[in-house]
Amino acid sequence: MNKIAEIFTSLDYGPAPEAADVALAWLAAHDNRFGHFINGTWTKPGKTFATENPASGKTLAQITDGTADDVDAAVKAARAAFKPWAALSGYQRGKYLYAIARLIQKHSRLFAVLETMDNGKPIRESRDVDIPLVARHFYHHAGWAQHLEREFPDHVPYGVCGQIIPWNFPLLMLAWKIAPALAAGNTVVLKPAEFTSLTALLFAEICEKAGLPKGVVNIVTGEGDTGAAIVNHPDIDKIAFTGSTEVGKIIRAATAGSGKGLSLELGGKSPYIVFDDADLDSAIEGLVDAIWFNQGQVCCAGSRLLVQESIEERFIAKLKKRMSSLRVGDPLDKAVDIGALVAQVQVERVRDLVKKGVAEGGQLYEPDIDLPKSGCFLRPALITHVSPANSVVAEEVFGPVLVAMSFRTPEEAVALANNTKYGLAATIWSENINLALDIAPKLKAGVVWINGTNQFDASVGFGGYKESGFGREGGKEGMASYLKPAWEKALKPFVAPVLKAPKAANPLDAASIDQTAKMYIGGKQARPDSGYSRPVHSPSGALVGEVGDGNRKDIRNAVEAARAALGWATTTAHTRAQILYFLAENLEYRAAEFAARIKAQTGEDGTAEVEQSVERLFAFAGWADKYDGAVHNPPSRTVAVAMVEAIGVMGILAPPSRPLLGSIALIAPALAMGNTVVLVPSERSPLSVTDLYQVIETSDVPSGVINIVTGNSASLAKTLAEHDGVDAIWFAGDAETSAMVEKASVGNLKQTWTTRGLYYDLADKQKFEGDYLLKRATQVKNVWIPYGA
C-alpha cells in the first residue's frame, strides 16, 4: 500500500511545521535583547531576564526588567502626550487605530509565529483566533473614536492609563486594553507579562510604523515589581489589569482611596452545562475547545463539566474517546491540538493541584498520548467522582484539566454552576432553546454561551461577576470604562456645616423624648442589638430625637434579610416601577411632616428637599423598565444579547447632608434595577429616613428589599465592606472612610462607589437622575445565541 493510501486508512496526521525563520530573523535584528519603548524611542537594555520557548526550553531573547525609574519615565512621556492626543478629533485618532489594524494584518504571520514561540500555544490558535481578533479590536475601536461625542456626550478620557496584561493571550489582551484607551483619548503605559513580552515589543514597532505620536503608547517590560510601580504611581489615572484574582485583590487594596479608575478581569471556574437533549457530538467538540484551547490556560475555560445524570455515562465515554485522539506536541506544528504550557512552574502547579484533587477522592483519567521528551507539556486530564468541595472543583487550575459532575434537574444545574466564588463565563448545551434561555439569566456569570463556547468579539463586552472582577472589555461597556463624566474632574471637597456642640452629655437627659426610632430589617422594626441609642441634635445643639446605635449583628441581620429578598430582581421592571411610584405618592402625602423633620434636624426649610425626593423616586420609577440592554451583531452566525442585571445586595451609606434626598437619591436607582439594599442614613440627621418606615410598609415594598440600620457611618461602612454577603457598596462621605471602604471590599471584590470627600450635589437632576448611578447599580451579561441551520 502506498503512503497516501496508508494515510487515508489510518487517518494519521503527519507533521505540518510552520517556519520560524522570519520570527528568528526579527529577534536577531534586535540582537535578541530588548529595552523598553518609551516616548517613541527604544531604551538601551538594562538588567535583563530570559524569555524562553516553553516547547523547547531554548532562550529566545533577553528582556529588560523595568525599574521604578523606567516606569516614571514612561508615565512622564504619557502625561506629556496626553493633552495633544486627547485634543485630536475622533476622526484623527481613528485613523491611527485603523493604520495599526492594517499593519497588524500585514504582519499577521510574524505575530502568530512569535506568539506561539513565546507562549507555547498551537500556531493555528495564534494564526486563526488571536491575531485576527487583535486586528478586529483596532478596526472596531477606530470607529468608536469617531463616534464618542455622539454616544458619550460630556465625557472625557481619564488621562494616563496603566495597563498590566497576562501571559495566556499576550497580544490579544494588549489589543483589548490599548485600542479602547487610545480611541477615548487616553495615553498608555503597558506592562506585558514577563513570560511573554515579545509580541508587545513587536507591537511597539507597529506603533512606530503607523506614525503614532511619541508617548501615546509606552511599553515597559519587567516582572512583578514593575507592575507594582505602575499600580502605585501617583500620576496614573486609571489601572486596567487582567490576571489572577489574588493579584487583582492586591491591586484593589493598593489603589484604594487614590481616585484611580480601576477595571479588573480576573480568574474563573466556568461551568459547562450539558443537558440530556443536547447534540452530544457537538457538545464534545465544544468541550474540547472550552477546556483544552490554549492548554486550558484561559480565564473563562469551561473547566467544570456539569452533565445531566441520564446521559453522564454515555457522554463521559464519548469524551474519553475524543481525548485519546487529541494531539500534543510542537506548537509550531499546524496539526497539533495542545501545545506547551507557558513555563515549568505552571506545569508543576497544575500537577500539584491534580495530585491534591485525586488525594481528595477524585478519579483521574489521562489518555495514553506520547508527550515530547522536553518542554512544558501535559496530557489532557479528566477528573471524575468529585464533590463541589474538592480543590480541583473550587480552585482555578489554569491548565488542561477538566472536572466532571452530574446533575438531575435544571435547578440543580444552576445551583452547582453558581456554587463558586467566580463568575466569569458559562456554557449551556441544549437543543431546547426555551430551556437554554431560561437557564442563562440564572447563571451568575458575565458571559454565557449557548451551544458554543469561547466566542469573543470587539463588539461584545467581556468580564465577570463576583471575584472574577468588574468592568468590561469590548463593546460599548468596554469603551465606557475608559471615559468619565467631564464634571467629575471639577469636583470640590465637601465642607460640612459647623454645628453647635450639644448641651447635654448625659444620656439620661433625654426625658422629653418618649421614643427611640428602631432599625428596619426584613420588613419589621427591630431594636438595636447593642441596646444603645444615639441622640440626634439640631444645629443649635437641642435634642430632637434618638435612633438605635447599630452594630455588626444588626448589619448581619439586615444583609440576611436583603439576600432573602433577592427575588426582587426577578420581579418585572414594570412592577418595580409601580412600587416606586407608589412609594413616591405616599411620601408626597406626608410632605409637610417630612419637611418639618428636616427643618428640626438641619435648621433649613425642608419643603424643597421633600419635593426633590418625590421627583427622584418618580424619575427612577420611570427608568425601571427603560434602562435596557442591547443586541450585538458579531461577525459570526450569532447574536449577543447584552442583558442589564442587578448586582445583588447593595450597602448604601448616605451623605451627611440632605437627610432625606441623600438617601432617596442613592437607593432609588438601586431599587429600580432590582437590587436589595442595606441603607445607613445620614449619621447626623437620620430621623428623616426612620420616618420612612410607615411609607415603605404602605407602598407594597416586599420585606427585605429595603433595610435600614442607623449608627456610626464609618463603623457600619467597614462592616458592610467586609461582609461577603454584600455585592456592592456605595459610600458618600469623607476621604478617609472612602479609602477604608475600597480597601475593606477586597475580600469578595465587591464593586464600590465612593465620593472620596468630594461634594457630589445629589440634587443636580442633570447628573444624578440618569445613567450615572444606574450603570453603577447594574452589571451586564452577554448571552451568545447561535442562529441558522
mmCIF file with all atom_site columns, N, CA and C in Angstrom, residues 241-288:
data_model
loop_
_atom_site.group_PDB
_atom_site.id
_atom_site.type_symbol
_atom_site.label_atom_id
_atom_site.label_alt_id
_atom_site.label_comp_id
_atom_site.label_asym_id
_atom_site.label_entity_id
_atom_site.label_seq_id
_atom_site.pdbx_PDB_ins_code
_atom_site.Cartn_x
_atom_site.Cartn_y
_atom_site.Cartn_z
_atom_site.occupancy
_atom_site.B_iso_or_equiv
_atom_site.pdbx_formal_charge
_atom_site.auth_seq_id
_atom_site.auth_comp_id
_atom_site.auth_asym_id
_atom_site.auth_atom_id
_atom_site.pdbx_PDB_model_num
ATOM 1   N N  . PHE A 1 241 ? -6.272  45.823 34.672 1.00 0.00 ? 241 PHE A N  1
ATOM 2   C CA . PHE A 1 241 ? -5.474  44.627 34.948 1.00 0.00 ? 241 PHE A CA 1
ATOM 3   C C  . PHE A 1 241 ? -6.236  43.384 34.527 1.00 0.00 ? 241 PHE A C  1
ATOM 4   N N  . THR A 1 242 ? -5.555  42.473 33.865 1.00 0.00 ? 242 THR A N  1
ATOM 5   C CA . THR A 1 242 ? -6.064  41.132 33.623 1.00 0.00 ? 242 THR A CA 1
ATOM 6   C C  . THR A 1 242 ? -5.066  40.152 34.204 1.00 0.00 ? 242 THR A C  1
ATOM 7   N N  . GLY A 1 243 ? -5.560  39.231 35.029 1.00 0.00 ? 243 GLY A N  1
ATOM 8   C CA . GLY A 1 243 ? -4.669  38.262 35.662 1.00 0.00 ? 243 GLY A CA 1
ATOM 9   C C  . GLY A 1 243 ? -5.385  37.519 36.762 1.00 0.00 ? 243 GLY A C  1
ATOM 10  N N  . SER A 1 244 ? -4.638  37.062 37.727 1.00 0.00 ? 244 SER A N  1
ATOM 11  C CA . SER A 1 244 ? -5.202  36.226 38.785 1.00 0.00 ? 244 SER A CA 1
ATOM 12  C C  . SER A 1 244 ? -6.022  37.060 39.763 1.00 0.00 ? 244 SER A C  1
ATOM 13  N N  . THR A 1 245 ? -6.967  36.387 40.405 1.00 0.00 ? 245 THR A N  1
ATOM 14  C CA . THR A 1 245 ? -7.785  37.045 41.418 1.00 0.00 ? 245 THR A CA 1
ATOM 15  C C  . THR A 1 245 ? -6.925  37.511 42.582 1.00 0.00 ? 245 THR A C  1
ATOM 16  N N  . GLU A 1 246 ? -5.923  36.724 42.954 1.00 0.00 ? 246 GLU A N  1
ATOM 17  C CA . GLU A 1 246 ? -5.058  37.092 44.073 1.00 0.00 ? 246 GLU A CA 1
ATOM 18  C C  . GLU A 1 246 ? -4.356  38.421 43.813 1.00 0.00 ? 246 GLU A C  1
ATOM 19  N N  . VAL A 1 247 ? -3.795  38.586 42.633 1.00 0.00 ? 247 VAL A N  1
ATOM 20  C CA . VAL A 1 247 ? -3.118  39.841 42.305 1.00 0.00 ? 247 VAL A CA 1
ATOM 21  C C  . VAL A 1 247 ? -4.137  40.972 42.145 1.00 0.00 ? 247 VAL A C  1
ATOM 22  N N  . GLY A 1 248 ? -5.305  40.644 41.596 1.00 0.00 ? 248 GLY A N  1
ATOM 23  C CA . GLY A 1 248 ? -6.354  41.654 41.468 1.00 0.00 ? 248 GLY A CA 1
ATOM 24  C C  . GLY A 1 248 ? -6.738  42.233 42.813 1.00 0.00 ? 248 GLY A C  1
ATOM 25  N N  . LYS A 1 249 ? -6.800  41.398 43.836 1.00 0.00 ? 249 LYS A N  1
ATOM 26  C CA . LYS A 1 249 ? -7.119  41.890 45.177 1.00 0.00 ? 249 LYS A CA 1
ATOM 27  C C  . LYS A 1 249 ? -6.017  42.810 45.711 1.00 0.00 ? 249 LYS A C  1
ATOM 28  N N  . ILE A 1 250 ? -4.784  42.468 45.427 1.00 0.00 ? 250 ILE A N  1
ATOM 29  C CA . ILE A 1 250 ? -3.660  43.324 45.845 1.00 0.00 ? 250 ILE A CA 1
ATOM 30  C C  . ILE A 1 250 ? -3.769  44.691 45.186 1.00 0.00 ? 250 ILE A C  1
ATOM 31  N N  . ILE A 1 251 ? -4.131  44.697 43.903 1.00 0.00 ? 251 ILE A N  1
ATOM 32  C CA . ILE A 1 251 ? -4.263  45.970 43.181 1.00 0.00 ? 251 ILE A CA 1
ATOM 33  C C  . ILE A 1 251 ? -5.444  46.774 43.715 1.00 0.00 ? 251 ILE A C  1
ATOM 34  N N  . ARG A 1 252 ? -6.562  46.107 44.007 1.00 0.00 ? 252 ARG A N  1
ATOM 35  C CA . ARG A 1 252 ? -7.721  46.805 44.587 1.00 0.00 ? 252 ARG A CA 1
ATOM 36  C C  . ARG A 1 252 ? -7.329  47.482 45.895 1.00 0.00 ? 252 ARG A C  1
ATOM 37  N N  . ALA A 1 253 ? -6.570  46.780 46.742 1.00 0.00 ? 253 ALA A N  1
ATOM 38  C CA . ALA A 1 253 ? -6.145  47.358 48.011 1.00 0.00 ? 253 ALA A CA 1
ATOM 39  C C  . ALA A 1 253 ? -5.166  48.501 47.789 1.00 0.00 ? 253 ALA A C  1
ATOM 40  N N  . ALA A 1 254 ? -4.253  48.336 46.834 1.00 0.00 ? 254 ALA A N  1
ATOM 41  C CA . ALA A 1 254 ? -3.229  49.358 46.601 1.00 0.00 ? 254 ALA A CA 1
ATOM 42  C C  . ALA A 1 254 ? -3.812  50.650 46.045 1.00 0.00 ? 254 ALA A C  1
ATOM 43  N N  . THR A 1 255 ? -4.873  50.552 45.261 1.00 0.00 ? 255 THR A N  1
ATOM 44  C CA . THR A 1 255 ? -5.462  51.756 44.650 1.00 0.00 ? 255 THR A CA 1
ATOM 45  C C  . THR A 1 255 ? -6.553  52.384 45.511 1.00 0.00 ? 255 THR A C  1
ATOM 46  N N  . ALA A 1 256 ? -6.903  51.752 46.637 1.00 0.00 ? 256 ALA A N  1
ATOM 47  C CA . ALA A 1 256 ? -7.982  52.267 47.487 1.00 0.00 ? 256 ALA A CA 1
ATOM 48  C C  . ALA A 1 256 ? -7.695  53.699 47.918 1.00 0.00 ? 256 ALA A C  1
ATOM 49  N N  . GLY A 1 257 ? -8.672  54.554 47.719 1.00 0.00 ? 257 GLY A N  1
ATOM 50  C CA . GLY A 1 257 ? -8.554  55.943 48.128 1.00 0.00 ? 257 GLY A CA 1
ATOM 51  C C  . GLY A 1 257 ? -7.769  56.830 47.189 1.00 0.00 ? 257 GLY A C  1
ATOM 52  N N  . SER A 1 258 ? -7.205  56.261 46.133 1.00 0.00 ? 258 SER A N  1
ATOM 53  C CA . SER A 1 258 ? -6.371  57.042 45.218 1.00 0.00 ? 258 SER A CA 1
ATOM 54  C C  . SER A 1 258 ? -7.188  57.832 44.204 1.00 0.00 ? 258 SER A C  1
ATOM 55  N N  . GLY A 1 259 ? -8.450  57.431 44.000 1.00 0.00 ? 259 GLY A N  1
ATOM 56  C CA . GLY A 1 259 ? -9.263  58.071 42.977 1.00 0.00 ? 259 GLY A CA 1
ATOM 57  C C  . GLY A 1 259 ? -9.006  57.542 41.583 1.00 0.00 ? 259 GLY A C  1
ATOM 58  N N  . LYS A 1 260 ? -8.117  56.554 41.454 1.00 0.00 ? 260 LYS A N  1
ATOM 59  C CA . LYS A 1 260 ? -7.837  55.996 40.130 1.00 0.00 ? 260 LYS A CA 1
ATOM 60  C C  . LYS A 1 260 ? -9.007  55.155 39.646 1.00 0.00 ? 260 LYS A C  1
ATOM 61  N N  . GLY A 1 261 ? -9.289  55.241 38.362 1.00 0.00 ? 261 GLY A N  1
ATOM 62  C CA . GLY A 1 261 ? -10.228 54.308 37.778 1.00 0.00 ? 261 GLY A CA 1
ATOM 63  C C  . GLY A 1 261 ? -9.644  52.911 37.840 1.00 0.00 ? 261 GLY A C  1
ATOM 64  N N  . LEU A 1 262 ? -10.488 51.908 37.920 1.00 0.00 ? 262 LEU A N  1
ATOM 65  C CA . LEU A 1 262 ? -9.989  50.541 38.058 1.00 0.00 ? 262 LEU A CA 1
ATOM 66  C C  . LEU A 1 262 ? -10.925 49.563 37.352 1.00 0.00 ? 262 LEU A C  1
ATOM 67  N N  . SER A 1 263 ? -10.363 48.730 36.508 1.00 0.00 ? 263 SER A N  1
ATOM 68  C CA . SER A 1 263 ? -11.109 47.613 35.929 1.00 0.00 ? 263 SER A CA 1
ATOM 69  C C  . SER A 1 263 ? -10.259 46.362 36.076 1.00 0.00 ? 263 SER A C  1
ATOM 70  N N  . LEU A 1 264 ? -10.916 45.283 36.508 1.00 0.00 ? 264 LEU A N  1
ATOM 71  C CA . LEU A 1 264 ? -10.225 44.033 36.806 1.00 0.00 ? 264 LEU A CA 1
ATOM 72  C C  . LEU A 1 264 ? -10.910 42.891 36.058 1.00 0.00 ? 264 LEU A C  1
ATOM 73  N N  . GLU A 1 265 ? -10.143 42.164 35.252 1.00 0.00 ? 265 GLU A N  1
ATOM 74  C CA . GLU A 1 265 ? -10.654 40.960 34.590 1.00 0.00 ? 265 GLU A CA 1
ATOM 75  C C  . GLU A 1 265 ? -9.813  39.812 35.127 1.00 0.00 ? 265 GLU A C  1
ATOM 76  N N  . LEU A 1 266 ? -10.419 38.983 35.987 1.00 0.00 ? 266 LEU A N  1
ATOM 77  C CA . LEU A 1 266 ? -9.659  38.058 36.815 1.00 0.00 ? 266 LEU A CA 1
ATOM 78  C C  . LEU A 1 266 ? -9.991  36.601 36.500 1.00 0.00 ? 266 LEU A C  1
ATOM 79  N N  . GLY A 1 267 ? -9.820  35.744 37.491 1.00 0.00 ? 267 GLY A N  1
ATOM 80  C CA . GLY A 1 267 ? -9.923  34.318 37.262 1.00 0.00 ? 267 GLY A CA 1
ATOM 81  C C  . GLY A 1 267 ? -11.341 33.818 37.089 1.00 0.00 ? 267 GLY A C  1
ATOM 82  N N  . GLY A 1 268 ? -11.455 32.526 36.830 1.00 0.00 ? 268 GLY A N  1
ATOM 83  C CA . GLY A 1 268 ? -12.770 31.922 36.661 1.00 0.00 ? 268 GLY A CA 1
ATOM 84  C C  . GLY A 1 268 ? -12.724 30.421 36.890 1.00 0.00 ? 268 GLY A C  1
ATOM 85  N N  . LYS A 1 269 ? -13.874 29.863 37.091 1.00 0.00 ? 269 LYS A N  1
ATOM 86  C CA . LYS A 1 269 ? -14.040 28.407 37.193 1.00 0.00 ? 269 LYS A CA 1
ATOM 87  C C  . LYS A 1 269 ? -15.374 28.103 36.528 1.00 0.00 ? 269 LYS A C  1
ATOM 88  N N  . SER A 1 270 ? -15.366 28.225 35.217 1.00 0.00 ? 270 SER A N  1
ATOM 89  C CA . SER A 1 270 ? -16.610 28.329 34.461 1.00 0.00 ? 270 SER A CA 1
ATOM 90  C C  . SER A 1 270 ? -17.295 26.983 34.268 1.00 0.00 ? 270 SER A C  1
ATOM 91  N N  . PRO A 1 271 ? -18.624 26.942 34.486 1.00 0.00 ? 271 PRO A N  1
ATOM 92  C CA . PRO A 1 271 ? -19.378 25.708 34.271 1.00 0.00 ? 271 PRO A CA 1
ATOM 93  C C  . PRO A 1 271 ? -19.673 25.481 32.796 1.00 0.00 ? 271 PRO A C  1
ATOM 94  N N  . TYR A 1 272 ? -19.687 24.210 32.419 1.00 0.00 ? 272 TYR A N  1
ATOM 95  C CA . TYR A 1 272 ? -20.031 23.783 31.064 1.00 0.00 ? 272 TYR A CA 1
ATOM 96  C C  . TYR A 1 272 ? -21.180 22.788 31.225 1.00 0.00 ? 272 TYR A C  1
ATOM 97  N N  . ILE A 1 273 ? -22.408 23.260 30.979 1.00 0.00 ? 273 ILE A N  1
ATOM 98  C CA . ILE A 1 273 ? -23.614 22.509 31.334 1.00 0.00 ? 273 ILE A CA 1
ATOM 99  C C  . ILE A 1 273 ? -24.165 21.799 30.099 1.00 0.00 ? 273 ILE A C  1
ATOM 100 N N  . VAL A 1 274 ? -24.295 20.474 30.192 1.00 0.00 ? 274 VAL A N  1
ATOM 101 C CA . VAL A 1 274 ? -24.812 19.680 29.073 1.00 0.00 ? 274 VAL A CA 1
ATOM 102 C C  . VAL A 1 274 ? -26.102 18.992 29.507 1.00 0.00 ? 274 VAL A C  1
ATOM 103 N N  . PHE A 1 275 ? -27.207 19.377 28.870 1.00 0.00 ? 275 PHE A N  1
ATOM 104 C CA . PHE A 1 275 ? -28.498 18.756 29.163 1.00 0.00 ? 275 PHE A CA 1
ATOM 105 C C  . PHE A 1 275 ? -28.689 17.502 28.307 1.00 0.00 ? 275 PHE A C  1
ATOM 106 N N  . ASP A 1 276 ? -29.637 16.653 28.715 1.00 0.00 ? 276 ASP A N  1
ATOM 107 C CA . ASP A 1 276 ? -29.785 15.351 28.068 1.00 0.00 ? 276 ASP A CA 1
ATOM 108 C C  . ASP A 1 276 ? -30.314 15.430 26.647 1.00 0.00 ? 276 ASP A C  1
ATOM 109 N N  . ASP A 1 277 ? -30.829 16.588 26.245 1.00 0.00 ? 277 ASP A N  1
ATOM 110 C CA . ASP A 1 277 ? -31.315 16.718 24.863 1.00 0.00 ? 277 ASP A CA 1
ATOM 111 C C  . ASP A 1 277 ? -30.281 17.358 23.943 1.00 0.00 ? 277 ASP A C  1
ATOM 112 N N  . ALA A 1 278 ? -29.066 17.555 24.439 1.00 0.00 ? 278 ALA A N  1
ATOM 113 C CA . ALA A 1 278 ? -28.034 18.230 23.643 1.00 0.00 ? 278 ALA A CA 1
ATOM 114 C C  . ALA A 1 278 ? -27.556 17.339 22.504 1.00 0.00 ? 278 ALA A C  1
ATOM 115 N N  . ASP A 1 279 ? -27.042 17.975 21.465 1.00 0.00 ? 279 ASP A N  1
ATOM 116 C CA . ASP A 1 279 ? -26.316 17.259 20.404 1.00 0.00 ? 279 ASP A CA 1
ATOM 117 C C  . ASP A 1 279 ? -24.970 16.868 21.018 1.00 0.00 ? 279 ASP A C  1
ATOM 118 N N  . LEU A 1 280 ? -24.831 15.620 21.434 1.00 0.00 ? 280 LEU A N  1
ATOM 119 C CA . LEU A 1 280 ? -23.675 15.208 22.229 1.00 0.00 ? 280 LEU A CA 1
ATOM 120 C C  . LEU A 1 280 ? -22.351 15.358 21.477 1.00 0.00 ? 280 LEU A C  1
ATOM 121 N N  . ASP A 1 281 ? -22.335 15.024 20.209 1.00 0.00 ? 281 ASP A N  1
ATOM 122 C CA . ASP A 1 281 ? -21.092 15.133 19.453 1.00 0.00 ? 281 ASP A CA 1
ATOM 123 C C  . ASP A 1 281 ? -20.636 16.597 19.360 1.00 0.00 ? 281 ASP A C  1
ATOM 124 N N  . SER A 1 282 ? -21.601 17.494 19.121 1.00 0.00 ? 282 SER A N  1
ATOM 125 C CA . SER A 1 282 ? -21.254 18.914 19.080 1.00 0.00 ? 282 SER A CA 1
ATOM 126 C C  . SER A 1 282 ? -20.796 19.399 20.450 1.00 0.00 ? 282 SER A C  1
ATOM 127 N N  . ALA A 1 283 ? -21.479 18.931 21.498 1.00 0.00 ? 283 ALA A N  1
ATOM 128 C CA . ALA A 1 283 ? -21.108 19.335 22.846 1.00 0.00 ? 283 ALA A CA 1
ATOM 129 C C  . ALA A 1 283 ? -19.706 18.848 23.199 1.00 0.00 ? 283 ALA A C  1
ATOM 130 N N  . ILE A 1 284 ? -19.326 17.656 22.721 1.00 0.00 ? 284 ILE A N  1
ATOM 131 C CA . ILE A 1 284 ? -17.971 17.140 22.948 1.00 0.00 ? 284 ILE A CA 1
ATOM 132 C C  . ILE A 1 284 ? -16.947 18.039 22.261 1.00 0.00 ? 284 ILE A C  1
ATOM 133 N N  . GLU A 1 285 ? -17.212 18.389 21.006 1.00 0.00 ? 285 GLU A N  1
ATOM 134 C CA . GLU A 1 285 ? -16.269 19.263 20.290 1.00 0.00 ? 285 GLU A CA 1
ATOM 135 C C  . GLU A 1 285 ? -16.177 20.637 20.952 1.00 0.00 ? 285 GLU A C  1
ATOM 136 N N  . GLY A 1 286 ? -17.332 21.132 21.398 1.00 0.00 ? 286 GLY A N  1
ATOM 137 C CA . GLY A 1 286 ? -17.307 22.403 22.119 1.00 0.00 ? 286 GLY A CA 1
ATOM 138 C C  . GLY A 1 286 ? -16.511 22.309 23.398 1.00 0.00 ? 286 GLY A C  1
ATOM 139 N N  . LEU A 1 287 ? -16.615 21.187 24.091 1.00 0.00 ? 287 LEU A N  1
ATOM 140 C CA . LEU A 1 287 ? -15.886 20.999 25.340 1.00 0.00 ? 287 LEU A CA 1
ATOM 141 C C  . LEU A 1 287 ? -14.378 20.942 25.101 1.00 0.00 ? 287 LEU A C  1
ATOM 142 N N  . VAL A 1 288 ? -13.978 20.307 24.022 1.00 0.00 ? 288 VAL A N  1
ATOM 143 C CA . VAL A 1 288 ? -12.552 20.294 23.668 1.00 0.00 ? 288 VAL A CA 1
ATOM 144 C C  . VAL A 1 288 ? -12.036 21.716 23.532 1.00 0.00 ? 288 VAL A C  1
#
